[in-house]
Short mmCIF file of C-alpha atoms in Angstrom, two decimals:
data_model
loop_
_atom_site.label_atom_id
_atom_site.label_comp_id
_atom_site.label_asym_id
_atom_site.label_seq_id
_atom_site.Cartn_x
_atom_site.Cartn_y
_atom_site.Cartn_z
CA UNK A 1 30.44 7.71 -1.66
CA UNK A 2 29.45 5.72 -4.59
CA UNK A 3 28.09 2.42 -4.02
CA UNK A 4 29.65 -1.51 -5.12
CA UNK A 5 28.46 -3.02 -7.88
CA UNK A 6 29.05 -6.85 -7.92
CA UNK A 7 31.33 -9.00 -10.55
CA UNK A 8 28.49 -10.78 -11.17
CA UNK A 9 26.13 -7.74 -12.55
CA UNK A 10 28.97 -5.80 -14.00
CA UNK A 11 29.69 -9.22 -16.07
CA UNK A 12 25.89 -9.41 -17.25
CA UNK A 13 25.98 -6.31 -18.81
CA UNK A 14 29.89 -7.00 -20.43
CA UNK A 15 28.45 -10.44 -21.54
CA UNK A 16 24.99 -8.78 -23.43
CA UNK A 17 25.70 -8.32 -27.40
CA UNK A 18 22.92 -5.56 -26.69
CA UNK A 19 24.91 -3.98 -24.43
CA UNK A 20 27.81 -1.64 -25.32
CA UNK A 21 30.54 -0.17 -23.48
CA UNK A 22 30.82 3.54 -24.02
CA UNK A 23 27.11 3.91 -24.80
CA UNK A 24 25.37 1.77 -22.01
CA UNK A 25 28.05 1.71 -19.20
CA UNK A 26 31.61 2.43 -18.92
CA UNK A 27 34.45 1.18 -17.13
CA UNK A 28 37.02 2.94 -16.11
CA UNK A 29 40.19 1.03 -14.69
CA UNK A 30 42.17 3.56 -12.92
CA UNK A 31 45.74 1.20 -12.72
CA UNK A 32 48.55 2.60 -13.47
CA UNK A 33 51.14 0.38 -15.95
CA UNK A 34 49.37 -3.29 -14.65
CA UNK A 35 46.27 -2.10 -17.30
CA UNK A 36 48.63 -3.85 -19.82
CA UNK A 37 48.48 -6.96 -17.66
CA UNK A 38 44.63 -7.38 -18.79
CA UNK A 39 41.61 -5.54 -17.89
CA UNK A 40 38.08 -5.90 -18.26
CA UNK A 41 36.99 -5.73 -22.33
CA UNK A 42 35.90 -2.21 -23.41
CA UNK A 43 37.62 -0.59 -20.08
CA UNK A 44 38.93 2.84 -20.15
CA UNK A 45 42.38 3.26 -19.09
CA UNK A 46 42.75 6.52 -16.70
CA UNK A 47 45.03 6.03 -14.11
CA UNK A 48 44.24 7.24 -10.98
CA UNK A 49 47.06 10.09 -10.34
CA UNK A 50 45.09 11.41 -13.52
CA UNK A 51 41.39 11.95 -12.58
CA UNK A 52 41.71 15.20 -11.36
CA UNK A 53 42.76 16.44 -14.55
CA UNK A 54 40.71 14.29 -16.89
CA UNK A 55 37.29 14.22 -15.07
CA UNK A 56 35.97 16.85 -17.17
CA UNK A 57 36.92 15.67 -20.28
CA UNK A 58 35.60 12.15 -19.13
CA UNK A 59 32.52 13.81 -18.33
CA UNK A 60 32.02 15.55 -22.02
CA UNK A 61 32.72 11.84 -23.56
CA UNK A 62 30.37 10.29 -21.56
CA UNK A 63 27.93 12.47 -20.24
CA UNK A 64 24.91 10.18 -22.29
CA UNK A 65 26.03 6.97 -20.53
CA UNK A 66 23.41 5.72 -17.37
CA UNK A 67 26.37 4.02 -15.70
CA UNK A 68 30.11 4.33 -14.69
CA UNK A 69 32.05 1.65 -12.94
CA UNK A 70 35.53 2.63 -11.32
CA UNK A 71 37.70 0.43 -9.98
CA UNK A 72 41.44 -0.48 -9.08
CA UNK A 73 43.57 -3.37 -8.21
CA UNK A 74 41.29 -4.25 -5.33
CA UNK A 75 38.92 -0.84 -4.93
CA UNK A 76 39.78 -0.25 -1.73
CA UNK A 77 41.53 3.39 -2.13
CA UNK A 78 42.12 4.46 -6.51
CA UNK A 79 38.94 3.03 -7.53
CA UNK A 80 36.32 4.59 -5.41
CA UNK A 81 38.72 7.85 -4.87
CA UNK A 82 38.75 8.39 -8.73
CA UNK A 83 34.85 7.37 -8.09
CA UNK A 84 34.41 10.13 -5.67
CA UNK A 85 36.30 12.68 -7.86
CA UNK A 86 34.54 12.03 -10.31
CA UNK A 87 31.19 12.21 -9.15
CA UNK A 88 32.14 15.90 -7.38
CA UNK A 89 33.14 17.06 -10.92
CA UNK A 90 29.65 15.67 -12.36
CA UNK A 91 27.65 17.10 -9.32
CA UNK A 92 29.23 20.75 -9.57
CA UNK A 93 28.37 20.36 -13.42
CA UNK A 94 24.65 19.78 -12.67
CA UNK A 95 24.19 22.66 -10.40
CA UNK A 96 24.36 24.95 -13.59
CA UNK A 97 22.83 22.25 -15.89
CA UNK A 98 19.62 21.91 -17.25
CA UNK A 99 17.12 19.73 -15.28
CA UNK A 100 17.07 17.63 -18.77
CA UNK A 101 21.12 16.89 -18.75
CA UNK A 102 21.28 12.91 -18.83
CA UNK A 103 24.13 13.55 -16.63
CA UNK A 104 21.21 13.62 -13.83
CA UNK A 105 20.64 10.04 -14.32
CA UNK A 106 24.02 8.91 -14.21
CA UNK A 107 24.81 6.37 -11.69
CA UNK A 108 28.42 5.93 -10.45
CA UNK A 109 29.67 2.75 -8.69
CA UNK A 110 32.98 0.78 -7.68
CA UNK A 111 33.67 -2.57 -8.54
CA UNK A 112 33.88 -4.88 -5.50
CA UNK A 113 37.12 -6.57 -5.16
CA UNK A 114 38.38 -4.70 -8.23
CA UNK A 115 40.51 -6.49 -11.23
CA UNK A 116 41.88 -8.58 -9.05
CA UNK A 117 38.32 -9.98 -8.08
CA UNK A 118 37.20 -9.62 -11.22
CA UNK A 119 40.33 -12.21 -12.30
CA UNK A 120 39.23 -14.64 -9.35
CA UNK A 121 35.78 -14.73 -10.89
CA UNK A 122 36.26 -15.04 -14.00
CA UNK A 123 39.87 -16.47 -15.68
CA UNK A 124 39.02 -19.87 -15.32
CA UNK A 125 35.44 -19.77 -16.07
CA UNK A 126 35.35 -16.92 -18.62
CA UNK A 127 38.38 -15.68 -20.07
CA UNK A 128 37.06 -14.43 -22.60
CA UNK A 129 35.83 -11.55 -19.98
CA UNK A 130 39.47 -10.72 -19.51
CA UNK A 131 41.27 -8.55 -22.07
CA UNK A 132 44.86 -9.25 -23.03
CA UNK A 133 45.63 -10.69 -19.66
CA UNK A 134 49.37 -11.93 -19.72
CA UNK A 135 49.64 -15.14 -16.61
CA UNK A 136 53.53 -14.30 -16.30
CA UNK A 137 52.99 -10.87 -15.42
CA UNK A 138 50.06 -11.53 -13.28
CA UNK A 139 52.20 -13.29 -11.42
CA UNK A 140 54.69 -10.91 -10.87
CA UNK A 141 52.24 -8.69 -9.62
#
């Protein structure tokens, strides 16, 4: 099972211009429709009834980047199941890899509390760490 990585450290590396997402870590907000509520800048969309069928191709895009943050609503079932499916699809690619693959140093994590933690944190402190969030249909949520 892949282990929780904080609001607090995932926002360090969202907040540092050195830091990129695609290149140095990647989020990947598996929501379904509520991804058009807001979402965490740079996040990629791949809802969670999906992952099966795009882990691979995932994998090929971002093979090169050292860290992968999943998470849901609240990542306590979509996030760190499209975690876990995810990380079996990069494991049974690294049993034929080469040793050198930088998919061997990958780390994969959940985000504790999910969007809706990451929301809590952050929308009155830091918007600006929320994408296109949308209050109304927050609340309807």
């Amino acid at each position: 099972m892949a282990s929780f990585i904080s609001a607090q450290e995932l926002a360090q590396l969202v907040r540092d211009p050195t830091k990129t997402a695609g290149t140095d870590y990647l989020v990947v907000d598996v929501r379904d429709s509520d991804f058009a509520v807001g979402h965490i800048p740079g996040a990629l969309n791949v809802p969670a009834h999906d992952m099966y069928a795009k882990a691979g191709s995932i994998i090929d895009a971002y093979s090169h980047v050292p860290l992968v943050v999943f998470h849901c609503m609240l990542s306590q079932q979509r996030g760190p199941k499209a975690a876990r499916i995810y990380k079996e699809t990069v494991d049974g690619r690294l049993k034929v890899a080469a040793p050198s693959d930088p998919l061997s140093a990958q780390t994969v994590r959940v985000l504790d509390r999910g969007f809706g933690g990451w929301v809590d944190s952050f929308l009155k402190t830091e918007p600006a760490l929320i994408s296109n969030f949308d209050q109304k249909k927050w609340d309807t949520l």
